[in-house]
Coordinates of C-alpha atoms and ligand atoms in Angstrom, one line a residue:
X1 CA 17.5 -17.4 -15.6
X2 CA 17.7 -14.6 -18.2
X3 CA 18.7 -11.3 -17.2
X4 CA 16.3 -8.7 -17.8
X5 CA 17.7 -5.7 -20.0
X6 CA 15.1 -2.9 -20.7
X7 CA 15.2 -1.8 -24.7
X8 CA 16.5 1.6 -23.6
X9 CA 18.8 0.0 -20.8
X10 CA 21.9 1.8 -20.5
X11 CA 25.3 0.9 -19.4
X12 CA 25.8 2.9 -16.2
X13 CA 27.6 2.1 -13.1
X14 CA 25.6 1.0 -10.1
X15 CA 25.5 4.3 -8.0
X16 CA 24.1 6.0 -11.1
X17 CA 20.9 7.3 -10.7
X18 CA 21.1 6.7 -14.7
X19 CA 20.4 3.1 -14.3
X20 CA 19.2 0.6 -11.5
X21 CA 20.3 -2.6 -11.1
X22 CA 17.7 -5.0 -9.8
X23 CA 18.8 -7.7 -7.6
X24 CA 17.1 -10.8 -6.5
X25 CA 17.1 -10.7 -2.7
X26 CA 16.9 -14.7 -2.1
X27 CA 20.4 -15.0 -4.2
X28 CA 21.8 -11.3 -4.7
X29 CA 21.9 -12.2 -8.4
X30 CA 21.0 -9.3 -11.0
X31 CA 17.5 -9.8 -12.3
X32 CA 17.5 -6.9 -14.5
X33 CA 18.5 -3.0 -15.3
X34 CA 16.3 -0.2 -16.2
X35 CA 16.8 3.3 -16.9
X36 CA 16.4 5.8 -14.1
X37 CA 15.1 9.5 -14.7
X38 CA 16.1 12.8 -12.4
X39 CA 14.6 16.0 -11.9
X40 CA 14.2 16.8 -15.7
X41 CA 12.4 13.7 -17.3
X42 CA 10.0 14.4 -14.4
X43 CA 9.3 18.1 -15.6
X44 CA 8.9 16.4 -19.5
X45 CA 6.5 13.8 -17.8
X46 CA 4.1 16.2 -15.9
X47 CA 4.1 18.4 -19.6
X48 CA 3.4 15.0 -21.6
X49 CA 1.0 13.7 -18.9
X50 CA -0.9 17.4 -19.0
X51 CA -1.6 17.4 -22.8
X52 CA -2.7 13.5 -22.7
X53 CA -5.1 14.7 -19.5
X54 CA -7.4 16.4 -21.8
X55 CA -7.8 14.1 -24.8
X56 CA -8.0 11.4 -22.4
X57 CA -10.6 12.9 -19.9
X58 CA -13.0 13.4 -23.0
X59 CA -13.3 10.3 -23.3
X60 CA -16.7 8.9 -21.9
X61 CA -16.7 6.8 -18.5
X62 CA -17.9 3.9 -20.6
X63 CA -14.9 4.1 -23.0
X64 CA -12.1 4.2 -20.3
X65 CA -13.7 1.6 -18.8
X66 CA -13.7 -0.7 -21.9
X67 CA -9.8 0.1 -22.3
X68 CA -9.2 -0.9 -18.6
X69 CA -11.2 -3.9 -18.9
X70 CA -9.2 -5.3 -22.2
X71 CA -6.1 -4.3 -19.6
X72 CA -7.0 -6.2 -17.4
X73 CA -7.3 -9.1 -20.1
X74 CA -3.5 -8.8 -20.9
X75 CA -2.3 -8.7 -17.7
X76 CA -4.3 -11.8 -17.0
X77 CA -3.0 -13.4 -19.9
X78 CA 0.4 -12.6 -19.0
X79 CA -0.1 -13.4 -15.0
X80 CA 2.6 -16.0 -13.9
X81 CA 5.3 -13.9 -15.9
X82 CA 4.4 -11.1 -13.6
X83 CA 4.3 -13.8 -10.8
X84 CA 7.6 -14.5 -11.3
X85 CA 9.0 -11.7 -12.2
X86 CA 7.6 -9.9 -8.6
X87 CA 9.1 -12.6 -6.9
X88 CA 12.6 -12.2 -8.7
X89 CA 13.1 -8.7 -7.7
X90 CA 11.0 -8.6 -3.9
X91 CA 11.5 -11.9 -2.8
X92 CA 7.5 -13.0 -2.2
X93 CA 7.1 -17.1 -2.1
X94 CA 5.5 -17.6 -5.9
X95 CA 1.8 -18.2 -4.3
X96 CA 1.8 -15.0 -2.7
X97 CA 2.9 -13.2 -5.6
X98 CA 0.3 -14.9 -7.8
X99 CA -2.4 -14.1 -5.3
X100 CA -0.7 -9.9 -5.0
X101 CA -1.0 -10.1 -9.4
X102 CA -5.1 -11.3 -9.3
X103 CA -6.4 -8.7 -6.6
X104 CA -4.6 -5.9 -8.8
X105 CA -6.3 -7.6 -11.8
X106 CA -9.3 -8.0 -10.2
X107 CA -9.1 -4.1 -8.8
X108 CA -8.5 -2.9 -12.4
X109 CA -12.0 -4.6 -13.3
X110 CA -13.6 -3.4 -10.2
X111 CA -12.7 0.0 -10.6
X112 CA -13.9 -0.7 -14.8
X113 CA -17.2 -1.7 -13.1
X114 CA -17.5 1.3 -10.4
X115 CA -16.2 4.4 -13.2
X116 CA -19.1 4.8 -14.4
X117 CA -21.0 4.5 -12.1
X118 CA -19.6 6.9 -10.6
X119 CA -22.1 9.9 -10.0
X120 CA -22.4 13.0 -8.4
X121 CA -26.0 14.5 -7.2
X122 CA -28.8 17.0 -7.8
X123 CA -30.8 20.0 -5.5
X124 CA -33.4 21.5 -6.3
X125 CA -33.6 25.1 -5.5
X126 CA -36.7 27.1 -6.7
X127 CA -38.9 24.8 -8.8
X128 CA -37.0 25.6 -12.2
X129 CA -33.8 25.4 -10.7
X130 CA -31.1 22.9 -10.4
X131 CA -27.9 22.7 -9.0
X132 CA -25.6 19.7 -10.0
X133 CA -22.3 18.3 -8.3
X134 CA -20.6 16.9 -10.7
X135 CA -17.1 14.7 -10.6
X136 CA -14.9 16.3 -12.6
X137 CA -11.4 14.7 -13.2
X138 CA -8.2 16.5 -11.2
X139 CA -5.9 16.6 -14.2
X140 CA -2.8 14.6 -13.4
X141 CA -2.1 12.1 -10.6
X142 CA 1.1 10.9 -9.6
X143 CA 1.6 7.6 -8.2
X144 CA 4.6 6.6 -5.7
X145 CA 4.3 3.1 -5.0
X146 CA 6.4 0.8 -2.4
X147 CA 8.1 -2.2 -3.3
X148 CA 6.1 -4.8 -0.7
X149 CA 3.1 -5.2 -3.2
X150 CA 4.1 -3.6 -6.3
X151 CA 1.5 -5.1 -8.9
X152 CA -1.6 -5.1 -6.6
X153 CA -1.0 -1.7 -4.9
X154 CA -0.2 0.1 -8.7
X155 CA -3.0 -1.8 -10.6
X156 CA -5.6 -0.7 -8.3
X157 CA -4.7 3.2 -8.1
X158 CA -3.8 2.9 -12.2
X159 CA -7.3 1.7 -12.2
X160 CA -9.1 4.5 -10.1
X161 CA -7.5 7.3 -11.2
X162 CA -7.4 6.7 -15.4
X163 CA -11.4 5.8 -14.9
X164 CA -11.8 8.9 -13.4
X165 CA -10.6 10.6 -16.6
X166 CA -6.9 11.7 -14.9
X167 CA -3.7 11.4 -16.7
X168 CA -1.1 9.2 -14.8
X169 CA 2.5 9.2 -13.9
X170 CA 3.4 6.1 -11.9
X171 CA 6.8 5.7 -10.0
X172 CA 7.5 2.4 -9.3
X173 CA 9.6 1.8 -6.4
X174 CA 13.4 1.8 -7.4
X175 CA 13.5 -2.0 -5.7
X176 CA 10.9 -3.1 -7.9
X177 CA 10.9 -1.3 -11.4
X178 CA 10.7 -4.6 -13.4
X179 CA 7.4 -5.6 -12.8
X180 CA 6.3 -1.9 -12.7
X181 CA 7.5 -1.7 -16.3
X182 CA 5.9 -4.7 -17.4
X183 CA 2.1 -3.5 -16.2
X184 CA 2.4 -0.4 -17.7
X185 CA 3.5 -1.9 -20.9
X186 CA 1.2 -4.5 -21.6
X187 CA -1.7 -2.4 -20.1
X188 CA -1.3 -0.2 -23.7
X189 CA -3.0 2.6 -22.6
X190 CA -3.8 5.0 -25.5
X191 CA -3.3 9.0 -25.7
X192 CA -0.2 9.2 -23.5
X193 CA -2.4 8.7 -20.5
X194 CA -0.3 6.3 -18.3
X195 CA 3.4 7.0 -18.1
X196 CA 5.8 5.3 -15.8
X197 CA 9.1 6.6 -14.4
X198 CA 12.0 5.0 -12.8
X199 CA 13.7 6.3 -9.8
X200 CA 14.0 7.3 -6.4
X201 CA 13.1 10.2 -4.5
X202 CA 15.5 12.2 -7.1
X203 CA 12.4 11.5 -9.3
X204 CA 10.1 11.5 -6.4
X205 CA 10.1 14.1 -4.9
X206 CA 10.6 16.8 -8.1
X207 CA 6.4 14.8 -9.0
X208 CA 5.7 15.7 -5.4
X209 CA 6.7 19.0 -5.8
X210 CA 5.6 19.6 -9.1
X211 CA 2.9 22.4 -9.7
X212 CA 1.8 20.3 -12.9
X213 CA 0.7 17.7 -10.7
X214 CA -3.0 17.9 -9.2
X215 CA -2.9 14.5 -6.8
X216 CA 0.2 13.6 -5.4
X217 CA -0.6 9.6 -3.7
X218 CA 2.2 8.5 -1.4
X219 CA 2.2 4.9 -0.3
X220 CA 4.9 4.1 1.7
X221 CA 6.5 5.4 5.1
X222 CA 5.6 7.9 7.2
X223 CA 8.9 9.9 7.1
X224 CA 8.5 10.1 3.3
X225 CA 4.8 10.3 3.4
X226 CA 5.2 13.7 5.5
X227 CA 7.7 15.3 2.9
X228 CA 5.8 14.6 0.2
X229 CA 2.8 16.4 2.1
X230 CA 5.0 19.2 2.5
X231 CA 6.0 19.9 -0.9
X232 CA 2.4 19.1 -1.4
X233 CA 1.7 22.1 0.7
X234 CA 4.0 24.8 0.1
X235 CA 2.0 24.9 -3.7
X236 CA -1.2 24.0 -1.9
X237 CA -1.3 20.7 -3.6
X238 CA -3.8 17.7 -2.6
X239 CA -1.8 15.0 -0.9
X240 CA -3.2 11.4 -0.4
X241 CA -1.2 9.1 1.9
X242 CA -1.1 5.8 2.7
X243 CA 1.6 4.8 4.9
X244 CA 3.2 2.7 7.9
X245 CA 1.5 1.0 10.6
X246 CA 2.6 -0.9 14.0
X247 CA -0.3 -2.8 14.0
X248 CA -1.1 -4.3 17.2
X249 CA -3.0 -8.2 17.3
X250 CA -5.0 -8.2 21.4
X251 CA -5.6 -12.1 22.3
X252 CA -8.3 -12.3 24.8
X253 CA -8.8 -14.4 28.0
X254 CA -10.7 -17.2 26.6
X255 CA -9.5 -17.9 23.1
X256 CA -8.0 -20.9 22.0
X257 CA -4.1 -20.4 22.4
X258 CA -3.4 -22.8 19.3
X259 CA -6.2 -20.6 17.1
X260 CA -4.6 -17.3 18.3
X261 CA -0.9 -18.4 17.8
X262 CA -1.8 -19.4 14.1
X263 CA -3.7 -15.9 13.2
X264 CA -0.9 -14.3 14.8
X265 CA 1.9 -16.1 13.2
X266 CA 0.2 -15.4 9.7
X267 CA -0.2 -11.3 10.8
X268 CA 3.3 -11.5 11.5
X269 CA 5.4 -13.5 9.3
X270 CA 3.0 -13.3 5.8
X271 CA 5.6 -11.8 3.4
X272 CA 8.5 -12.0 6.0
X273 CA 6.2 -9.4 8.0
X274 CA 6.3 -6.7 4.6
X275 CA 2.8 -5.8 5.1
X276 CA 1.6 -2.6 5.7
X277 CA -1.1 -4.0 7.9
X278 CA 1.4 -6.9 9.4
X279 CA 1.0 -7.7 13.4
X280 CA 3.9 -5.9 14.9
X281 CA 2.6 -5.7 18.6
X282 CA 0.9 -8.7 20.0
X283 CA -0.7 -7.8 23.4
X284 CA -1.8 -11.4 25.1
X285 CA -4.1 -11.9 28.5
X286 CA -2.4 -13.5 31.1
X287 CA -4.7 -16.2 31.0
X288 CA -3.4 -17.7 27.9
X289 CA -0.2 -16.1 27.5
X290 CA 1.6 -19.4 28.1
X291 CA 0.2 -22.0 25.5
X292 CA 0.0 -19.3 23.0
X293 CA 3.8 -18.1 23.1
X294 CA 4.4 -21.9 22.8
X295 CA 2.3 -22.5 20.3
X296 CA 3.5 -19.6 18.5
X297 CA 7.2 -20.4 18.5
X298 CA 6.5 -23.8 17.4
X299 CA 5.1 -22.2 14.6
X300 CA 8.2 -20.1 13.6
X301 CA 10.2 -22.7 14.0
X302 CA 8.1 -25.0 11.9
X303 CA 7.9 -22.1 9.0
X304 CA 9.9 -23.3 5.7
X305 CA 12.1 -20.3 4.8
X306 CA 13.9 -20.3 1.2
X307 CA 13.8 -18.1 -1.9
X308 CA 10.5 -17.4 -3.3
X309 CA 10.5 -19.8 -6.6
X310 CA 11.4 -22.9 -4.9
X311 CA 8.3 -25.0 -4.2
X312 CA 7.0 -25.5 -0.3
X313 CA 9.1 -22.0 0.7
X314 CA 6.6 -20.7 2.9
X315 CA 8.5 -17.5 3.5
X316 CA 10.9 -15.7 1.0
X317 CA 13.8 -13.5 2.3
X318 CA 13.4 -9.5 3.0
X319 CA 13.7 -6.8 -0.1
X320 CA 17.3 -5.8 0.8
X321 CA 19.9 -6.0 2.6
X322 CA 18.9 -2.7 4.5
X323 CA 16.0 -3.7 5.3
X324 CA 17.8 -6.5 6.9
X325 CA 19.5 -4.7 9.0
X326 CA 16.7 -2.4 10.3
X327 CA 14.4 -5.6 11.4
X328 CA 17.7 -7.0 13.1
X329 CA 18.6 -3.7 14.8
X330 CA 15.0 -4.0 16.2
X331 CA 15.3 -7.3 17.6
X332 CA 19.3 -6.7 19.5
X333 CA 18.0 -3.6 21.1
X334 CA 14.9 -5.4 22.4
X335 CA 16.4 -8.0 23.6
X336 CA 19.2 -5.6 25.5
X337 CA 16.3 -4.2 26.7
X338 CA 15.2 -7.1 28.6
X339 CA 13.0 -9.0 26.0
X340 CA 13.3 -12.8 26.2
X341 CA 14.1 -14.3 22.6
X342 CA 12.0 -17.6 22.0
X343 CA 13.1 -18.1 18.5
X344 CA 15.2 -16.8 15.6
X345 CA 17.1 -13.5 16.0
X346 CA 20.5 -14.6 13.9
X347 CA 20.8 -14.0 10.6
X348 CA 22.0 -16.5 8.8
X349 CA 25.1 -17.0 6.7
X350 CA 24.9 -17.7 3.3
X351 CA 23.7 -15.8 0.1
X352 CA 20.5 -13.7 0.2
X353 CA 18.5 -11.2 2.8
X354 CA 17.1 -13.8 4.9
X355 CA 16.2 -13.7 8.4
X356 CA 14.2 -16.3 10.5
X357 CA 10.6 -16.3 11.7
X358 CA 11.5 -14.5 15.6
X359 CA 9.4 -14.4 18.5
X360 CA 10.2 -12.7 21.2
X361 CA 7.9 -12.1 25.0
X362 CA 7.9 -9.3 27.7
X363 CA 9.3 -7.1 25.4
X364 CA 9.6 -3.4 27.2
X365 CA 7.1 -1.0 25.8
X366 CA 9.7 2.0 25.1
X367 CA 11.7 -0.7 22.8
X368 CA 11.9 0.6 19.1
X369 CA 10.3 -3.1 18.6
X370 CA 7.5 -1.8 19.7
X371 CA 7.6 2.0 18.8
X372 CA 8.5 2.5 15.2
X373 CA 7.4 0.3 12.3
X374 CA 9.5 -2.6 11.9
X375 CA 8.7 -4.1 8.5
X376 CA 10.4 -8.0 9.3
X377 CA 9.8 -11.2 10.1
X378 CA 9.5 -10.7 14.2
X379 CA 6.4 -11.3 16.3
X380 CA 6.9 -9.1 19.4
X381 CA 4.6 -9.7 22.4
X382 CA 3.7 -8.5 26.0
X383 CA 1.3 -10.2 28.2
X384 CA -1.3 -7.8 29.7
X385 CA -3.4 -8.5 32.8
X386 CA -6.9 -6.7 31.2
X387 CA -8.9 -6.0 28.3
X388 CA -8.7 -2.6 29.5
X389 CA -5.1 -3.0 29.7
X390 CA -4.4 -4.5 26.2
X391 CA -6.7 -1.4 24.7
X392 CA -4.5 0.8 26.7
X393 CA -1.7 -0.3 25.1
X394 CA -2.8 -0.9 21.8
X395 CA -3.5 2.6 21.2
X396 CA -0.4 4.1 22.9
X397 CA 1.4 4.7 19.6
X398 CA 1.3 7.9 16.5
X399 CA 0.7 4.7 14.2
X400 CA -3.5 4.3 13.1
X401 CA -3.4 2.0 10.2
X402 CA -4.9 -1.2 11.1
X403 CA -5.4 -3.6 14.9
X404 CA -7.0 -7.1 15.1
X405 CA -8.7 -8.4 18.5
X406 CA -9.0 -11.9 18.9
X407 CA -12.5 -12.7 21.4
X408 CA -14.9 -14.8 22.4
X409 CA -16.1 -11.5 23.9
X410 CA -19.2 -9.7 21.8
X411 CA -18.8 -6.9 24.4
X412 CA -15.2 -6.9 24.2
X413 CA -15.5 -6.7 20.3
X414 CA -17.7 -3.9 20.3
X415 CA -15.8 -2.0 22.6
X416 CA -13.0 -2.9 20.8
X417 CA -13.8 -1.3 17.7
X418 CA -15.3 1.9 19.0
X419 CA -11.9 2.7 21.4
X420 CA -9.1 1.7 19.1
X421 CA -7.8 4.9 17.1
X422 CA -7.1 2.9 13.6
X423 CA -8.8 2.7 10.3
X424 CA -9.4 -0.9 10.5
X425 CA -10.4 -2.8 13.0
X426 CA -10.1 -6.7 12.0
X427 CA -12.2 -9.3 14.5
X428 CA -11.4 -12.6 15.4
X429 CA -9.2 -12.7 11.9
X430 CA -6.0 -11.2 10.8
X431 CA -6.6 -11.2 7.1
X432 CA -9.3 -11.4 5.1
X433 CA -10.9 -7.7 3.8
X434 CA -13.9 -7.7 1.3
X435 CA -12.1 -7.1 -1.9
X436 CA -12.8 -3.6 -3.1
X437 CA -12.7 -2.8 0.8
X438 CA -12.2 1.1 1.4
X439 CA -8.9 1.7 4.3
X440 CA -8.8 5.2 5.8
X441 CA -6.0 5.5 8.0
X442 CA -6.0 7.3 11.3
X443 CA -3.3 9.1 13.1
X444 CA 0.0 9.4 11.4
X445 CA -0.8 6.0 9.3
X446 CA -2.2 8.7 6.5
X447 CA -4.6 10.9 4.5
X448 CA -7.6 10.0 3.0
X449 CA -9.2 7.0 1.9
X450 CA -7.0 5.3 -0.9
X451 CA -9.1 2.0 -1.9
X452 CA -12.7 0.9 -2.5
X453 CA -15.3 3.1 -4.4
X454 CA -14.3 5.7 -1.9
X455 CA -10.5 6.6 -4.3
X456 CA -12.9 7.6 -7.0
X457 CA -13.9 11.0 -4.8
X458 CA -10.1 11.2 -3.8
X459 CA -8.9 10.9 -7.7
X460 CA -12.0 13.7 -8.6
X461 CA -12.9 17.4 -8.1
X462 CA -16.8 18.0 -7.0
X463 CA -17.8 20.7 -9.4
X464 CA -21.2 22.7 -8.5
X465 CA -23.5 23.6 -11.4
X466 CA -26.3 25.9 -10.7
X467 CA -28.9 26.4 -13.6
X468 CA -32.0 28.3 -14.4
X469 CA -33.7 29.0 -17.0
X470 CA -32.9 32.9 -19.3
X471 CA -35.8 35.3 -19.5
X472 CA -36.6 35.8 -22.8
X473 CA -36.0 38.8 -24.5
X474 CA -39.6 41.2 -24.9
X475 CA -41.0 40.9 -28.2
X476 CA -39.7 44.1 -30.3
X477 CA -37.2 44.6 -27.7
X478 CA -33.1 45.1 -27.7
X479 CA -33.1 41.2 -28.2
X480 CA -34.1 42.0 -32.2
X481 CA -31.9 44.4 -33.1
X482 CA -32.7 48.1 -34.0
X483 CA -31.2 48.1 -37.6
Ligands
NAD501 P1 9.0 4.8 0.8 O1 8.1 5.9 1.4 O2 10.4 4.8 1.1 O3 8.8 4.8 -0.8 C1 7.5 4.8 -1.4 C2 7.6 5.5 -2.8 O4 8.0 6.9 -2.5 C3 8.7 4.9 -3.7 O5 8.3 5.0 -5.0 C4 9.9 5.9 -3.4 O6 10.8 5.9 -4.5 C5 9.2 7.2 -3.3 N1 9.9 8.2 -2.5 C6 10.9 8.0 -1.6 N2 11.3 9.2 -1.0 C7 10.6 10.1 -1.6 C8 10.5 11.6 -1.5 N3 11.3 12.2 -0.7 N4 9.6 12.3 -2.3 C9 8.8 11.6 -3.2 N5 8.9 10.2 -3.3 C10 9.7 9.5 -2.6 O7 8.3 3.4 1.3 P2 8.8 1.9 0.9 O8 10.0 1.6 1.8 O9 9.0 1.8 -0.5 O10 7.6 1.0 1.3 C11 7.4 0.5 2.6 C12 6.5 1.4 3.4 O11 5.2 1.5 2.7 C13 6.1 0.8 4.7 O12 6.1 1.9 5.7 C14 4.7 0.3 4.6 O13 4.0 0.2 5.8 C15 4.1 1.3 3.6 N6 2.9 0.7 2.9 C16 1.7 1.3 3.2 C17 0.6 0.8 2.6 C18 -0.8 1.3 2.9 O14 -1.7 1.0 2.1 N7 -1.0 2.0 4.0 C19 0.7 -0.3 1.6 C20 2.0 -0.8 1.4 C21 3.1 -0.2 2.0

């Protein structure tokens, strides 16, 4: 397979922040080399992106809509290259990356829909009086993405925020430029409004900082997520964040073990568990804690593991070797800490960053396994003796993103819902959203709501109008002059 060389690729070593090498993570092979930018070509963006804000934002809602509607045409056109090429440089099995390329297609024609419809409101004051609240456009956004769902993540906030009449800078993550590249090139937005820029947080954080820059979105982790709020801060800034979770999955007295162990082998090993919203804490009554540990490690053993473009791989490897790492320095310390390992837990020899579908019960609650956000392939799970106590421990984590609760239990449900401190609360499915779904995190998951109709407030300023009618000058008074 071809090696991807941008046209204004350089010929940099590998530590040079002038150039990133892409590597496939099922093979370790290069897929492709881009040219990074640093502090500098962020300061030239943010000047570019402030000039094309105003020709672009005078456009009408109907026109930018049009343009992101035709996008959305060429990217759907060109929809298995961007398939493939996602899966070359993260890893995902081809069917997920197909299915990651349509919702961000699909988002971009959602948002095309919802721009202009996008209205403000009207009070009345005294009878010839109105006041108006009117979306205005913030200027210029800048969008750091993650690497876990590149296309579908940066179509949808592309979408929302050039509808909205903002200029954009999007940084693709530095593990996954290609593809971030690609959209924004075939997407041929006019008047300089969309710019990308490759990099890491030497390009990052400079936008983050950058007084130019009137919305600063951050999806990703909560360590970074919390710096870029603080350089959003120190120049008062508007930060939106959407970050990490440790989503826990509760499984009810009742259920059936084989139906629980399947929803929570999909929460856990869908994308070799590199979902924001991925089960990381499964919290099991005693009552069926036995056939559904069984059931669920006959699962991970059954799971068909192998590099993303061969057919049947039903999970690809991690993004990087680091990553890696992290998820397997997770899983030792558990299981010194007393956790019993069902399945997996080695990594492999051989080329590539995989590592097996792991299960592992009565793991202790102060393990980092179940404290800090563990982005891998690894279903961690305590039995609990209560709904009370599986609610109890749900919510005793800083994370707020997401929680599923599997019941037969309308009362459970209920209560469910109204005592768990997330922004989504999933019943008796681990998957399966409304597309165009709005997600506010809680807690220290984020800031804000970034999907749904909802990002169109986020991505705009309310502007008040109040208007009355003038008095009219008296006849023969200083209105007509005095010659
Ligand atoms: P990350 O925070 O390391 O990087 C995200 C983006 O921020 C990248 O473009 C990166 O280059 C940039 N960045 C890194 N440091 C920066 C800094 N100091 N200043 C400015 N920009 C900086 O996250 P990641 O590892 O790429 O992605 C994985 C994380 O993203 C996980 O925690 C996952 O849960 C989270 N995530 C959240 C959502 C959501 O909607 N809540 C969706 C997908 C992923």
């Amino acid at each position: 397979m071809s090696v991807i060389e941008s046209p204004r690729g350089a010929s940099a070593s590998r530590d040079d922040q002038s150039q990133i090498d892409v590597l496939d993570p099922a093979t370790g092979e290069l897929v492709g080399r881009i040219p990074a930018g640093s502090a500098e070509a962020a300061d030239a963006a943010v000047r570019t992106a402030r000039a094309a804000a105003a020709r672009w934002a005078r456009r009408s809602p109907a026109e930018r809509a049009g343009i992101l509607k035709q996008a959305a045409g060429t990217l759907r056109a060109h929809a298995e290259e961007l398939a493939e090429l996602q899966t070359r440089e993260g890893g995902k099995p081809i069917g997920d990356s197909m299915g990651g390329v349509q919702a961000g297609i699909g988002a971009i024609e959602q948002y095309a829909e919802l721009g202009p419809l996008h209205r403000g409101r009207s009070l009345q004051g005294n009878w010839d009086a109105a006041d108006l609240m009117v979306h205005e456009p913030l200027g210029v956004v800048a969008l750091l993405v993650p690497w876990n769902d590149p296309v579908a993540i940066a179509c949808g906030q592309i979408a929302a925020a050039l509808v909205t009449g903002n200029a954009v800078i999007f940084k693709p993550s530095e593990k996954t430029p290609l593809s971030g590249e690609r959209i924004v090139e075939l997407m041929e937005i006019p008047d300089g409004a969309l710019q990308v820029l490759h990099g890491d947080q030497r390009v990052g954080a400079p936008l983050a900082a950058h007084e130019g820059v009137d919305l600063v979105m951050h999806t990703g982790s909560v360590q970074t997520g919390r710096e870029v709020a603080q350089a959003c801060a120190r120049r008062l800034g508007k930060a939106l964040l959407e970050l990490g979770g440790k989503d826990p999955l509760i499984v009810d007295a009742g259920v059936d073990p084989e139906w629980a162990a399947e929803q929570a082998a999909s929460g856990s090993f869908a994308n070799a568990g590199q979902i924001c919203t991925a089960v990381e804490r499964i919290f099991v009554h005693r009552d069926v804690a036995e056939p559904f540990s069984r059931a669920l490690e006959r699962r991970a053993r059954e799971l068909r593991v192998g590099p993303g473009l061969d057919d049947g791989t039903e999970m690809g490897p991690l993004v990087d070797a680091a990553q890696r790492d992290l998820v397997h320095a997770h899983v030792t310390d558990a299981v010194d800490a007393g956790a019993r390992l069902l399945c997996g837990g080695m990594v492999p020899a051989g080329p590539g960053c995989f590592y097996p579908p792991t299960v592992l019960a009565d793991v202790p609650s102060t393990a980092d396994l179940l404290r800090k956000e563990t982005f891998g392939p690894v279903a961690a799970v305590r039995t609990v003796e209560s709904f009370d106590e599986a609610l109890l421990e749900a919510n005793d984590t800083s994370f707020g993103l997401a929680a599923t609760v599997l019941t037969p239990s309308q009362a459970n449900a209920q209560r469910a819902w109204r005592e768990l401190r997330v922004g989504t609360v999933k019943v008796n499915a681990v998957w399966g959203g409304a597309p165009g779904g709005a997600a506010g995190p809680a807690r220290n998951s984020g800031l804000g709501t970034g999907f749904g109709p909802e990002l169109l407030d986020e991505m705009t300023h309310t502007k008040v109008v109040h208007l009355e009618p003038a008095h009219a000058a008296p006849a023969g008074g200083a209105g007509e002059g005095t010659g």
